[in-house]
Amino acid sequence: MHITKFMILMLILTGCSVTPKDNVMSALKQAAAESTPMFGHQDDLMYGHTWNVTKENDHSLTRSDVLMTAGAYPYILGLDLGGLETDSPRNLDGNDFNLMREAAVKHHERGGIVTLSWHLRNPLTGGDAWDVSSKEVVRSILPGGERHDYFMGWLDRIASFIISLQDSEGRQIPVIFRPWHEHTGSWFWWGAGLCSAQQFNELWVMTYDYIVRERGIDGLVWAISPNSMSSEFGKWEDRYPGDEYVDIVGLDCYCPTYQAQPEAFSTFRSDISNCLGSLQTFAENHGKILAVTETGYEGLTYDKWWTEILAPAIEGFPIAYLLVWRNTDEMPRGMTHFYAPWPGGPSEQDFKELVDNGKLKLLK
Ligand code: BMA
């Protein structure tokens, strides 16, 4: 992380020793104060439009579609822990966990920030994160539930992996941890239609208590991410565990592909302004950092999406970072699951323009 005047000032003002988590928090707050979000990309160092670290022999972890397009790595590297809970050597999207660990540490040592999401399997049915066939899953893993002990074994693996994220001097690297995301939707088994608000909040607190209090991992920045695309969004505050358990209030909001252009763009604009507007008020009242924890336009089929759609939609919001989803060709629909620019891709120049105009922070 770059040490800035702002951080030094914070150090003098607070007069106490600064932890790696404090450094991340200061950098995020600074980006938010400047309304210049850090740019994030899911799996940026793991694979891109035409390459894949796990499948190839080049494990240098130097490649990145964002680097190849705009000349710098994204500031935020997103990685997903899905699969780790059942001890799989690879995550749900095929990434080798050992290479993910190396990528996280490398990104931190380059000065970037790592964020971890978790598309975990269903601990009651054995299905995946999207298995919403039972409304008993969250209840079953809370204390007293029949899958509680089993699930605590999953948390144990997650905690151990996070502890293993250490720099070359054996220091734990700080990470933004974003569990139980999009909980206002009902497409994951922990979603709004699948458990009560009280159960959700207990789930969060149980996760926090185990990781922070029991395992002593205090370097995590905790992010909560309601999703805009849900009738439950307006009630998202019911599913908020409390200020002591959350550092970042983020929005997951995609430019829809279920609508044609330009309707998709107006939906995106109004979702961002309504949802982010209400999260901004909440973040200000509760002293939290605001972010767009997931966004993007799948396939980037409009070559001016960055400057004409995204930039005006987020203009003026005090966002610390925004993260676009992954660039993979391994989807049933083929070559469409791309959210970040790639060399030769349609929106390459447009993305560069946004970065060159200082509207997004890359790792420079
Ligand atoms: C989703 C899609 C899935 C993927 C999951 C976790 O939005 O990209 O293909 O498995 O995220 O990364």
mmCIF file of C-alpha atoms and ligand atoms in Angstrom:
data_model
loop_
_atom_site.group_PDB
_atom_site.id
_atom_site.type_symbol
_atom_site.label_atom_id
_atom_site.label_comp_id
_atom_site.label_asym_id
_atom_site.label_seq_id
_atom_site.Cartn_x
_atom_site.Cartn_y
_atom_site.Cartn_z
ATOM 1 C CA MET A 1 0.000 0.000 0.000
ATOM 2 C CA HIS A 2 1.250 3.486 -0.775
ATOM 3 C CA ILE A 3 1.782 5.576 2.339
ATOM 4 C CA THR A 4 0.111 8.899 1.702
ATOM 5 C CA LYS A 5 0.082 12.218 3.516
ATOM 6 C CA PHE A 6 -3.460 11.407 4.587
ATOM 7 C CA MET A 7 -2.312 8.215 6.289
ATOM 8 C CA ILE A 8 0.581 9.982 8.013
ATOM 9 C CA LEU A 9 -1.810 12.653 9.240
ATOM 10 C CA MET A 10 -4.167 9.966 10.566
ATOM 11 C CA LEU A 11 -1.206 8.380 12.335
ATOM 12 C CA ILE A 12 -0.250 11.648 14.014
ATOM 13 C CA LEU A 13 -3.838 12.432 14.938
ATOM 14 C CA THR A 14 -4.607 9.032 16.386
ATOM 15 C CA GLY A 15 -1.216 8.789 18.090
ATOM 16 C CA CYS A 16 -1.320 5.017 18.228
ATOM 17 C CA SER A 17 0.247 2.202 16.291
ATOM 18 C CA VAL A 18 -1.240 1.529 12.904
ATOM 19 C CA THR A 19 -2.255 -2.004 11.963
ATOM 20 C CA PRO A 20 -2.407 -3.397 8.410
ATOM 21 C CA LYS A 21 -6.208 -3.214 8.681
ATOM 22 C CA ASP A 22 -5.941 0.493 9.586
ATOM 23 C CA ASN A 23 -3.868 1.047 6.451
ATOM 24 C CA VAL A 24 -6.499 -0.573 4.268
ATOM 25 C CA MET A 25 -9.281 1.383 5.973
ATOM 26 C CA SER A 26 -7.384 4.667 5.478
ATOM 27 C CA ALA A 27 -6.708 3.960 1.814
ATOM 28 C CA LEU A 28 -10.383 3.098 1.267
ATOM 29 C CA LYS A 29 -11.569 6.201 3.111
ATOM 30 C CA GLN A 30 -9.240 8.362 1.099
ATOM 31 C CA ALA A 31 -10.507 6.979 -2.222
ATOM 32 C CA ALA A 32 -14.089 7.524 -1.018
ATOM 33 C CA ALA A 33 -13.351 11.076 0.106
ATOM 34 C CA GLU A 34 -11.931 11.840 -3.334
ATOM 35 C CA SER A 35 -14.873 10.079 -5.053
ATOM 36 C CA THR A 36 -12.244 8.249 -7.085
ATOM 37 C CA PRO A 37 -12.946 4.576 -6.578
ATOM 38 C CA MET A 38 -10.219 1.993 -6.679
ATOM 39 C CA PHE A 39 -10.858 -0.392 -9.521
ATOM 40 C CA GLY A 40 -11.281 -4.069 -8.692
ATOM 41 C CA HIS A 41 -11.500 -7.177 -10.818
ATOM 42 C CA GLN A 42 -12.521 -10.670 -9.747
ATOM 43 C CA ASP A 43 -9.843 -13.337 -10.396
ATOM 44 C CA ASP A 44 -7.710 -10.760 -12.198
ATOM 45 C CA LEU A 45 -4.407 -12.616 -11.706
ATOM 46 C CA MET A 46 -5.903 -16.090 -12.146
ATOM 47 C CA TYR A 47 -7.170 -16.013 -15.732
ATOM 48 C CA GLY A 48 -8.245 -13.716 -18.503
ATOM 49 C CA HIS A 49 -9.654 -13.637 -21.968
ATOM 50 C CA THR A 50 -7.126 -16.063 -23.464
ATOM 51 C CA TRP A 51 -5.105 -17.436 -20.543
ATOM 52 C CA ASN A 52 -5.452 -19.360 -17.289
ATOM 53 C CA VAL A 53 -2.819 -19.702 -14.590
ATOM 54 C CA THR A 54 -4.147 -22.964 -13.124
ATOM 55 C CA LYS A 55 -4.210 -24.685 -16.518
ATOM 56 C CA GLU A 56 -0.871 -23.421 -17.813
ATOM 57 C CA ASN A 57 2.738 -23.639 -16.738
ATOM 58 C CA ASP A 58 3.255 -19.903 -16.287
ATOM 59 C CA HIS A 59 2.703 -19.435 -12.563
ATOM 60 C CA SER A 60 4.482 -16.088 -12.374
ATOM 61 C CA LEU A 61 1.160 -14.372 -11.572
ATOM 62 C CA THR A 62 2.173 -11.386 -13.640
ATOM 63 C CA ARG A 63 -0.598 -11.536 -16.231
ATOM 64 C CA SER A 64 -3.780 -9.508 -15.993
ATOM 65 C CA ASP A 65 -6.283 -8.408 -18.645
ATOM 66 C CA VAL A 66 -6.497 -5.040 -16.899
ATOM 67 C CA LEU A 67 -2.713 -4.609 -16.949
ATOM 68 C CA MET A 68 -2.582 -5.574 -20.620
ATOM 69 C CA THR A 69 -5.349 -3.088 -21.402
ATOM 70 C CA ALA A 70 -4.684 -0.087 -19.222
ATOM 71 C CA GLY A 71 -1.037 -0.514 -18.231
ATOM 72 C CA ALA A 72 -1.561 -1.232 -14.513
ATOM 73 C CA TYR A 73 -3.032 -3.890 -12.254
ATOM 74 C CA PRO A 74 -6.405 -3.272 -10.652
ATOM 75 C CA TYR A 75 -6.103 -1.876 -7.142
ATOM 76 C CA ILE A 76 -8.444 -4.531 -5.764
ATOM 77 C CA LEU A 77 -8.085 -8.231 -6.505
ATOM 78 C CA GLY A 78 -11.224 -10.293 -5.886
ATOM 79 C CA LEU A 79 -10.930 -14.022 -5.146
ATOM 80 C CA ASP A 80 -13.582 -16.550 -4.156
ATOM 81 C CA LEU A 81 -13.221 -19.239 -1.498
ATOM 82 C CA GLY A 82 -16.078 -21.449 -2.764
ATOM 83 C CA GLY A 83 -14.968 -25.085 -2.545
ATOM 84 C CA LEU A 84 -12.401 -24.561 0.204
ATOM 85 C CA GLU A 85 -14.986 -25.542 2.805
ATOM 86 C CA THR A 86 -15.113 -29.110 1.477
ATOM 87 C CA ASP A 87 -11.325 -29.269 1.108
ATOM 88 C CA SER A 88 -11.368 -29.143 -2.664
ATOM 89 C CA PRO A 89 -7.934 -28.299 -4.172
ATOM 90 C CA ARG A 90 -9.660 -25.928 -6.616
ATOM 91 C CA ASN A 91 -12.362 -23.355 -6.140
ATOM 92 C CA LEU A 92 -15.740 -23.485 -7.824
ATOM 93 C CA ASP A 93 -14.367 -21.671 -10.854
ATOM 94 C CA GLY A 94 -11.360 -23.975 -11.260
ATOM 95 C CA ASN A 95 -8.654 -21.913 -9.540
ATOM 96 C CA ASP A 96 -5.995 -23.807 -7.629
ATOM 97 C CA PHE A 97 -6.125 -22.650 -3.997
ATOM 98 C CA ASN A 98 -2.340 -22.650 -3.606
ATOM 99 C CA LEU A 99 -2.025 -20.355 -6.617
ATOM 100 C CA MET A 100 -4.825 -18.194 -5.226
ATOM 101 C CA ARG A 101 -2.887 -17.853 -1.977
ATOM 102 C CA GLU A 102 0.226 -16.817 -3.927
ATOM 103 C CA ALA A 103 -1.811 -14.364 -5.987
ATOM 104 C CA ALA A 104 -3.291 -12.763 -2.872
ATOM 105 C CA VAL A 105 0.108 -12.314 -1.241
ATOM 106 C CA LYS A 106 1.695 -11.054 -4.447
ATOM 107 C CA HIS A 107 -1.076 -8.532 -4.961
ATOM 108 C CA HIS A 108 -0.684 -7.296 -1.385
ATOM 109 C CA GLU A 109 3.073 -6.995 -1.805
ATOM 110 C CA ARG A 110 2.542 -4.947 -4.974
ATOM 111 C CA GLY A 111 0.540 -2.510 -2.842
ATOM 112 C CA GLY A 112 -2.957 -3.715 -3.725
ATOM 113 C CA ILE A 113 -5.900 -4.831 -1.627
ATOM 114 C CA VAL A 114 -7.437 -8.309 -1.710
ATOM 115 C CA THR A 115 -11.121 -9.074 -1.223
ATOM 116 C CA LEU A 116 -12.516 -12.557 -0.578
ATOM 117 C CA SER A 117 -16.051 -13.659 -1.363
ATOM 118 C CA TRP A 118 -17.420 -17.129 -0.632
ATOM 119 C CA HIS A 119 -19.823 -19.021 -2.906
ATOM 120 C CA LEU A 120 -19.906 -21.963 -0.519
ATOM 121 C CA ARG A 121 -21.810 -25.179 -0.991
ATOM 122 C CA ASN A 122 -25.068 -25.980 0.755
ATOM 123 C CA PRO A 123 -24.183 -27.642 4.082
ATOM 124 C CA LEU A 124 -27.581 -29.285 4.495
ATOM 125 C CA THR A 125 -28.446 -30.628 1.047
ATOM 126 C CA GLY A 126 -24.940 -31.087 -0.359
ATOM 127 C CA GLY A 127 -25.874 -28.898 -3.331
ATOM 128 C CA ASP A 128 -24.154 -25.698 -4.387
ATOM 129 C CA ALA A 129 -24.587 -22.090 -3.220
ATOM 130 C CA TRP A 130 -27.561 -21.696 -5.562
ATOM 131 C CA ASP A 131 -29.410 -24.719 -4.142
ATOM 132 C CA VAL A 132 -32.448 -23.030 -2.628
ATOM 133 C CA SER A 133 -34.510 -26.201 -2.322
ATOM 134 C CA SER A 134 -34.670 -25.954 1.483
ATOM 135 C CA LYS A 135 -35.491 -23.086 3.815
ATOM 136 C CA GLU A 136 -33.928 -24.946 6.738
ATOM 137 C CA VAL A 137 -30.267 -24.512 5.833
ATOM 138 C CA VAL A 138 -29.399 -21.426 7.876
ATOM 139 C CA ARG A 139 -31.370 -22.698 10.860
ATOM 140 C CA SER A 140 -29.558 -26.045 10.637
ATOM 141 C CA ILE A 141 -26.086 -24.502 10.943
ATOM 142 C CA LEU A 142 -26.835 -22.073 13.769
ATOM 143 C CA PRO A 143 -26.014 -23.198 17.331
ATOM 144 C CA GLY A 144 -28.297 -26.089 18.261
ATOM 145 C CA GLY A 145 -28.939 -27.005 14.596
ATOM 146 C CA GLU A 146 -28.187 -30.483 13.287
ATOM 147 C CA ARG A 147 -25.497 -29.218 10.863
ATOM 148 C CA HIS A 148 -23.869 -26.757 13.261
ATOM 149 C CA ASP A 149 -20.786 -28.818 14.108
ATOM 150 C CA TYR A 150 -20.362 -29.810 10.487
ATOM 151 C CA PHE A 151 -20.542 -26.180 9.366
ATOM 152 C CA MET A 152 -18.071 -25.047 12.037
ATOM 153 C CA GLY A 153 -15.621 -27.423 10.334
ATOM 154 C CA TRP A 154 -16.152 -25.390 7.158
ATOM 155 C CA LEU A 155 -15.443 -22.139 8.981
ATOM 156 C CA ASP A 156 -12.332 -23.740 10.443
ATOM 157 C CA ARG A 157 -10.970 -24.349 6.917
ATOM 158 C CA ILE A 158 -11.806 -20.788 5.861
ATOM 159 C CA ALA A 159 -10.084 -19.336 8.933
ATOM 160 C CA SER A 160 -6.990 -21.486 8.389
ATOM 161 C CA PHE A 161 -6.723 -20.379 4.767
ATOM 162 C CA ILE A 162 -7.031 -16.725 5.745
ATOM 163 C CA ILE A 163 -4.352 -17.207 8.417
ATOM 164 C CA SER A 164 -2.116 -18.749 5.740
ATOM 165 C CA LEU A 165 -2.196 -15.516 3.737
ATOM 166 C CA GLN A 166 1.110 -14.177 4.993
ATOM 167 C CA ASP A 167 3.772 -11.976 3.475
ATOM 168 C CA SER A 168 7.396 -13.040 3.077
ATOM 169 C CA GLU A 169 8.086 -11.989 6.662
ATOM 170 C CA GLY A 170 5.279 -14.127 8.022
ATOM 171 C CA ARG A 171 2.890 -11.243 8.664
ATOM 172 C CA GLN A 172 -0.796 -11.803 8.079
ATOM 173 C CA ILE A 173 -2.005 -9.741 5.122
ATOM 174 C CA PRO A 174 -5.147 -7.621 5.560
ATOM 175 C CA VAL A 175 -8.135 -8.666 3.469
ATOM 176 C CA ILE A 176 -11.654 -7.398 2.776
ATOM 177 C CA PHE A 177 -13.882 -10.348 3.701
ATOM 178 C CA ARG A 178 -17.331 -10.346 2.084
ATOM 179 C CA PRO A 179 -19.312 -13.367 3.204
ATOM 180 C CA TRP A 180 -23.067 -13.955 2.796
ATOM 181 C CA HIS A 181 -23.300 -11.552 -0.129
ATOM 182 C CA GLU A 182 -26.450 -10.623 -2.064
ATOM 183 C CA HIS A 183 -28.498 -11.707 0.913
ATOM 184 C CA THR A 184 -31.426 -9.499 -0.133
ATOM 185 C CA GLY A 185 -31.939 -11.774 -3.134
ATOM 186 C CA SER A 186 -33.247 -15.326 -2.889
ATOM 187 C CA TRP A 187 -30.839 -17.109 -5.226
ATOM 188 C CA PHE A 188 -28.372 -18.270 -2.548
ATOM 189 C CA TRP A 189 -29.426 -20.524 0.356
ATOM 190 C CA TRP A 190 -28.731 -17.684 2.826
ATOM 191 C CA GLY A 191 -30.976 -15.278 0.862
ATOM 192 C CA ALA A 192 -33.959 -13.273 2.071
ATOM 193 C CA GLY A 193 -36.593 -15.812 1.030
ATOM 194 C CA LEU A 194 -34.716 -18.677 2.672
ATOM 195 C CA CYS A 195 -34.156 -17.542 6.257
ATOM 196 C CA SER A 196 -35.509 -14.954 8.679
ATOM 197 C CA ALA A 197 -33.703 -11.666 9.271
ATOM 198 C CA GLN A 198 -32.856 -12.824 12.775
ATOM 199 C CA GLN A 199 -31.353 -16.056 11.474
ATOM 200 C CA PHE A 200 -29.305 -14.148 8.904
ATOM 201 C CA ASN A 201 -27.959 -11.762 11.520
ATOM 202 C CA GLU A 202 -27.114 -14.660 13.826
ATOM 203 C CA LEU A 203 -25.315 -16.359 10.964
ATOM 204 C CA TRP A 204 -23.180 -13.274 10.385
ATOM 205 C CA VAL A 205 -22.373 -12.832 14.071
ATOM 206 C CA MET A 206 -21.521 -16.519 14.441
ATOM 207 C CA THR A 207 -19.151 -16.239 11.459
ATOM 208 C CA TYR A 208 -17.568 -13.084 12.855
ATOM 209 C CA ASP A 209 -17.216 -14.429 16.375
ATOM 210 C CA TYR A 210 -15.553 -17.605 15.198
ATOM 211 C CA ILE A 211 -13.112 -15.910 12.829
ATOM 212 C CA VAL A 212 -12.271 -12.841 14.886
ATOM 213 C CA ARG A 213 -12.776 -13.876 18.503
ATOM 214 C CA GLU A 214 -12.051 -17.598 18.416
ATOM 215 C CA ARG A 215 -9.340 -17.691 15.735
ATOM 216 C CA GLY A 216 -7.968 -14.234 16.510
ATOM 217 C CA ILE A 217 -7.992 -12.953 12.914
ATOM 218 C CA ASP A 218 -8.265 -9.224 13.442
ATOM 219 C CA GLY A 219 -6.899 -8.077 10.070
ATOM 220 C CA LEU A 220 -10.173 -8.449 8.192
ATOM 221 C CA VAL A 221 -12.227 -5.586 6.848
ATOM 222 C CA TRP A 222 -15.824 -6.876 6.876
ATOM 223 C CA ALA A 223 -18.047 -6.020 3.917
ATOM 224 C CA ILE A 224 -21.781 -6.570 3.548
ATOM 225 C CA SER A 225 -23.333 -6.545 0.066
ATOM 226 C CA PRO A 226 -27.066 -6.280 -0.513
ATOM 227 C CA ASN A 227 -28.039 -6.710 -4.163
ATOM 228 C CA SER A 228 -30.062 -4.059 -5.972
ATOM 229 C CA MET A 229 -32.029 -6.567 -8.027
ATOM 230 C CA SER A 230 -34.504 -7.583 -5.393
ATOM 231 C CA SER A 231 -37.799 -6.439 -4.010
ATOM 232 C CA GLU A 232 -36.249 -6.972 -0.569
ATOM 233 C CA PHE A 233 -33.651 -4.250 -1.114
ATOM 234 C CA GLY A 234 -35.774 -1.604 0.598
ATOM 235 C CA LYS A 235 -35.751 -3.721 3.759
ATOM 236 C CA TRP A 236 -32.063 -4.595 3.639
ATOM 237 C CA GLU A 237 -31.325 -2.939 6.998
ATOM 238 C CA ASP A 238 -33.294 -5.700 8.754
ATOM 239 C CA ARG A 239 -30.552 -8.026 7.566
ATOM 240 C CA TYR A 240 -27.650 -6.079 8.991
ATOM 241 C CA PRO A 241 -25.878 -7.656 11.971
ATOM 242 C CA GLY A 242 -24.885 -4.383 13.655
ATOM 243 C CA ASP A 243 -22.205 -1.747 13.379
ATOM 244 C CA GLU A 244 -19.580 -3.633 15.330
ATOM 245 C CA TYR A 245 -19.545 -6.438 12.735
ATOM 246 C CA VAL A 246 -19.308 -4.417 9.517
ATOM 247 C CA ASP A 247 -16.793 -1.968 8.034
ATOM 248 C CA ILE A 248 -17.974 -1.615 4.440
ATOM 249 C CA VAL A 249 -21.499 -1.272 3.148
ATOM 250 C CA GLY A 250 -21.413 -2.249 -0.507
ATOM 251 C CA LEU A 251 -23.843 -2.627 -3.357
ATOM 252 C CA ASP A 252 -23.899 -5.495 -5.839
ATOM 253 C CA CYS A 253 -25.512 -4.004 -8.917
ATOM 254 C CA TYR A 254 -25.083 -5.152 -12.509
ATOM 255 C CA CYS A 255 -26.073 -3.551 -15.743
ATOM 256 C CA PRO A 256 -28.812 -6.001 -16.764
ATOM 257 C CA THR A 257 -28.463 -8.335 -19.722
ATOM 258 C CA TYR A 258 -32.111 -9.397 -19.534
ATOM 259 C CA GLN A 259 -33.017 -6.066 -21.136
ATOM 260 C CA ALA A 260 -31.924 -4.687 -24.494
ATOM 261 C CA GLN A 261 -29.970 -1.463 -24.836
ATOM 262 C CA PRO A 262 -30.725 1.294 -24.048
ATOM 263 C CA GLU A 263 -33.362 0.159 -21.485
ATOM 264 C CA ALA A 264 -30.668 -1.814 -19.690
ATOM 265 C CA PHE A 265 -28.700 1.381 -19.206
ATOM 266 C CA SER A 266 -31.594 3.312 -17.710
ATOM 267 C CA THR A 267 -32.348 0.428 -15.324
ATOM 268 C CA PHE A 268 -28.698 0.427 -14.264
ATOM 269 C CA ARG A 269 -28.641 4.189 -13.774
ATOM 270 C CA SER A 270 -31.780 4.207 -11.652
ATOM 271 C CA ASP A 271 -30.711 1.153 -9.602
ATOM 272 C CA ILE A 272 -27.359 2.756 -8.853
ATOM 273 C CA SER A 273 -28.816 6.097 -7.941
ATOM 274 C CA ASN A 274 -31.612 4.679 -5.756
ATOM 275 C CA CYS A 275 -29.758 1.860 -4.031
ATOM 276 C CA LEU A 276 -26.382 3.519 -3.737
ATOM 277 C CA GLY A 277 -28.100 6.703 -2.600
ATOM 278 C CA SER A 278 -29.796 4.890 0.260
ATOM 279 C CA LEU A 279 -26.625 2.981 1.166
ATOM 280 C CA GLN A 280 -24.722 6.269 1.168
ATOM 281 C CA THR A 281 -27.106 7.741 3.730
ATOM 282 C CA PHE A 282 -26.824 4.592 5.817
ATOM 283 C CA ALA A 283 -23.009 4.568 5.559
ATOM 284 C CA GLU A 284 -22.815 8.222 6.621
ATOM 285 C CA ASN A 285 -25.136 7.691 9.589
ATOM 286 C CA HIS A 286 -23.299 4.580 10.738
ATOM 287 C CA GLY A 287 -19.721 5.683 9.974
ATOM 288 C CA LYS A 288 -19.204 2.994 7.314
ATOM 289 C CA ILE A 289 -17.291 2.921 4.049
ATOM 290 C CA LEU A 290 -19.355 2.862 0.843
ATOM 291 C CA ALA A 291 -18.420 0.616 -2.102
ATOM 292 C CA VAL A 292 -19.796 -1.051 -5.200
ATOM 293 C CA THR A 293 -18.728 -4.538 -4.278
ATOM 294 C CA GLU A 294 -19.834 -6.097 -7.598
ATOM 295 C CA THR A 295 -20.793 -4.522 -10.880
ATOM 296 C CA GLY A 296 -20.271 -4.784 -14.604
ATOM 297 C CA TYR A 297 -21.919 -5.376 -17.938
ATOM 298 C CA GLU A 298 -21.566 -8.954 -19.092
ATOM 299 C CA GLY A 299 -19.853 -9.195 -22.469
ATOM 300 C CA LEU A 300 -19.290 -5.411 -22.622
ATOM 301 C CA THR A 301 -21.365 -5.238 -25.763
ATOM 302 C CA TYR A 302 -21.413 -1.454 -25.715
ATOM 303 C CA ASP A 303 -17.963 -0.076 -26.411
ATOM 304 C CA LYS A 304 -18.506 3.172 -24.480
ATOM 305 C CA TRP A 305 -19.954 1.471 -21.407
ATOM 306 C CA TRP A 306 -17.225 2.761 -19.094
ATOM 307 C CA THR A 307 -17.333 6.453 -19.929
ATOM 308 C CA GLU A 308 -20.976 6.848 -20.970
ATOM 309 C CA ILE A 309 -22.816 4.475 -18.629
ATOM 310 C CA LEU A 310 -20.732 3.559 -15.585
ATOM 311 C CA ALA A 311 -18.957 6.874 -14.972
ATOM 312 C CA PRO A 312 -22.073 9.088 -14.982
ATOM 313 C CA ALA A 313 -23.983 6.530 -12.871
ATOM 314 C CA ILE A 314 -21.445 6.641 -10.022
ATOM 315 C CA GLU A 315 -20.393 10.286 -10.407
ATOM 316 C CA GLY A 316 -20.233 12.093 -7.090
ATOM 317 C CA PHE A 317 -20.834 9.063 -4.877
ATOM 318 C CA PRO A 318 -18.155 8.640 -2.184
ATOM 319 C CA ILE A 319 -17.272 5.115 -3.289
ATOM 320 C CA ALA A 320 -14.067 3.537 -1.995
ATOM 321 C CA TYR A 321 -13.917 0.883 -4.685
ATOM 322 C CA LEU A 322 -15.867 -0.822 -7.390
ATOM 323 C CA LEU A 323 -15.227 -4.339 -8.511
ATOM 324 C CA VAL A 324 -16.212 -5.895 -11.820
ATOM 325 C CA TRP A 325 -16.712 -9.625 -12.136
ATOM 326 C CA ARG A 326 -14.565 -12.216 -13.845
ATOM 327 C CA ASN A 327 -13.325 -12.708 -17.424
ATOM 328 C CA THR A 328 -13.975 -16.328 -18.338
ATOM 329 C CA ASP A 329 -14.892 -18.242 -21.455
ATOM 330 C CA GLU A 330 -15.913 -21.304 -19.443
ATOM 331 C CA MET A 331 -19.610 -20.561 -19.313
ATOM 332 C CA PRO A 332 -22.325 -22.457 -21.103
ATOM 333 C CA ARG A 333 -23.047 -19.360 -23.147
ATOM 334 C CA GLY A 334 -19.434 -19.279 -24.353
ATOM 335 C CA MET A 335 -17.482 -16.087 -24.843
ATOM 336 C CA THR A 336 -19.763 -13.729 -22.995
ATOM 337 C CA HIS A 337 -18.845 -13.890 -19.320
ATOM 338 C CA PHE A 338 -16.401 -10.980 -19.510
ATOM 339 C CA TYR A 339 -16.684 -7.915 -17.308
ATOM 340 C CA ALA A 340 -13.254 -6.312 -17.376
ATOM 341 C CA PRO A 341 -11.667 -4.978 -20.549
ATOM 342 C CA TRP A 342 -9.245 -7.221 -22.394
ATOM 343 C CA PRO A 343 -6.640 -6.526 -25.067
ATOM 344 C CA GLY A 344 -8.393 -6.128 -28.381
ATOM 345 C CA GLY A 345 -11.826 -6.157 -26.745
ATOM 346 C CA PRO A 346 -14.486 -3.645 -27.790
ATOM 347 C CA SER A 347 -14.243 -1.354 -24.773
ATOM 348 C CA GLU A 348 -10.470 -1.310 -24.351
ATOM 349 C CA GLN A 349 -9.985 2.313 -25.448
ATOM 350 C CA ASP A 350 -12.965 3.519 -23.494
ATOM 351 C CA PHE A 351 -11.699 1.941 -20.273
ATOM 352 C CA LYS A 352 -8.272 3.482 -20.821
ATOM 353 C CA GLU A 353 -9.925 6.852 -21.256
ATOM 354 C CA LEU A 354 -11.691 6.547 -17.909
ATOM 355 C CA VAL A 355 -8.463 5.607 -16.163
ATOM 356 C CA ASP A 356 -6.439 8.299 -17.958
ATOM 357 C CA ASN A 357 -9.030 10.881 -16.884
ATOM 358 C CA GLY A 358 -8.357 9.908 -13.274
ATOM 359 C CA LYS A 359 -11.855 8.553 -12.664
ATOM 360 C CA LEU A 360 -10.689 5.156 -11.382
ATOM 361 C CA LYS A 361 -7.614 4.238 -9.375
ATOM 362 C CA LEU A 362 -5.431 1.425 -10.663
ATOM 363 C CA LEU A 363 -2.316 0.190 -8.897
ATOM 364 C CA LYS A 364 0.317 2.659 -10.013
HETATM 365 C C1 BMA B 1 -21.135 -16.026 -10.663
HETATM 366 C C2 BMA B 1 -20.726 -16.598 -12.003
HETATM 367 C C3 BMA B 1 -20.451 -18.066 -11.763
HETATM 368 C C4 BMA B 1 -19.377 -18.220 -10.682
HETATM 369 C C5 BMA B 1 -19.714 -17.430 -9.431
HETATM 370 C C6 BMA B 1 -18.580 -17.425 -8.425
HETATM 371 O O1 BMA B 1 -21.601 -14.741 -10.774
HETATM 372 O O2 BMA B 1 -19.580 -15.957 -12.488
HETATM 373 O O3 BMA B 1 -19.999 -18.653 -12.954
HETATM 374 O O4 BMA B 1 -19.197 -19.576 -10.358
HETATM 375 O O5 BMA B 1 -20.034 -16.106 -9.768
HETATM 376 O O6 BMA B 1 -17.427 -16.841 -8.939
#
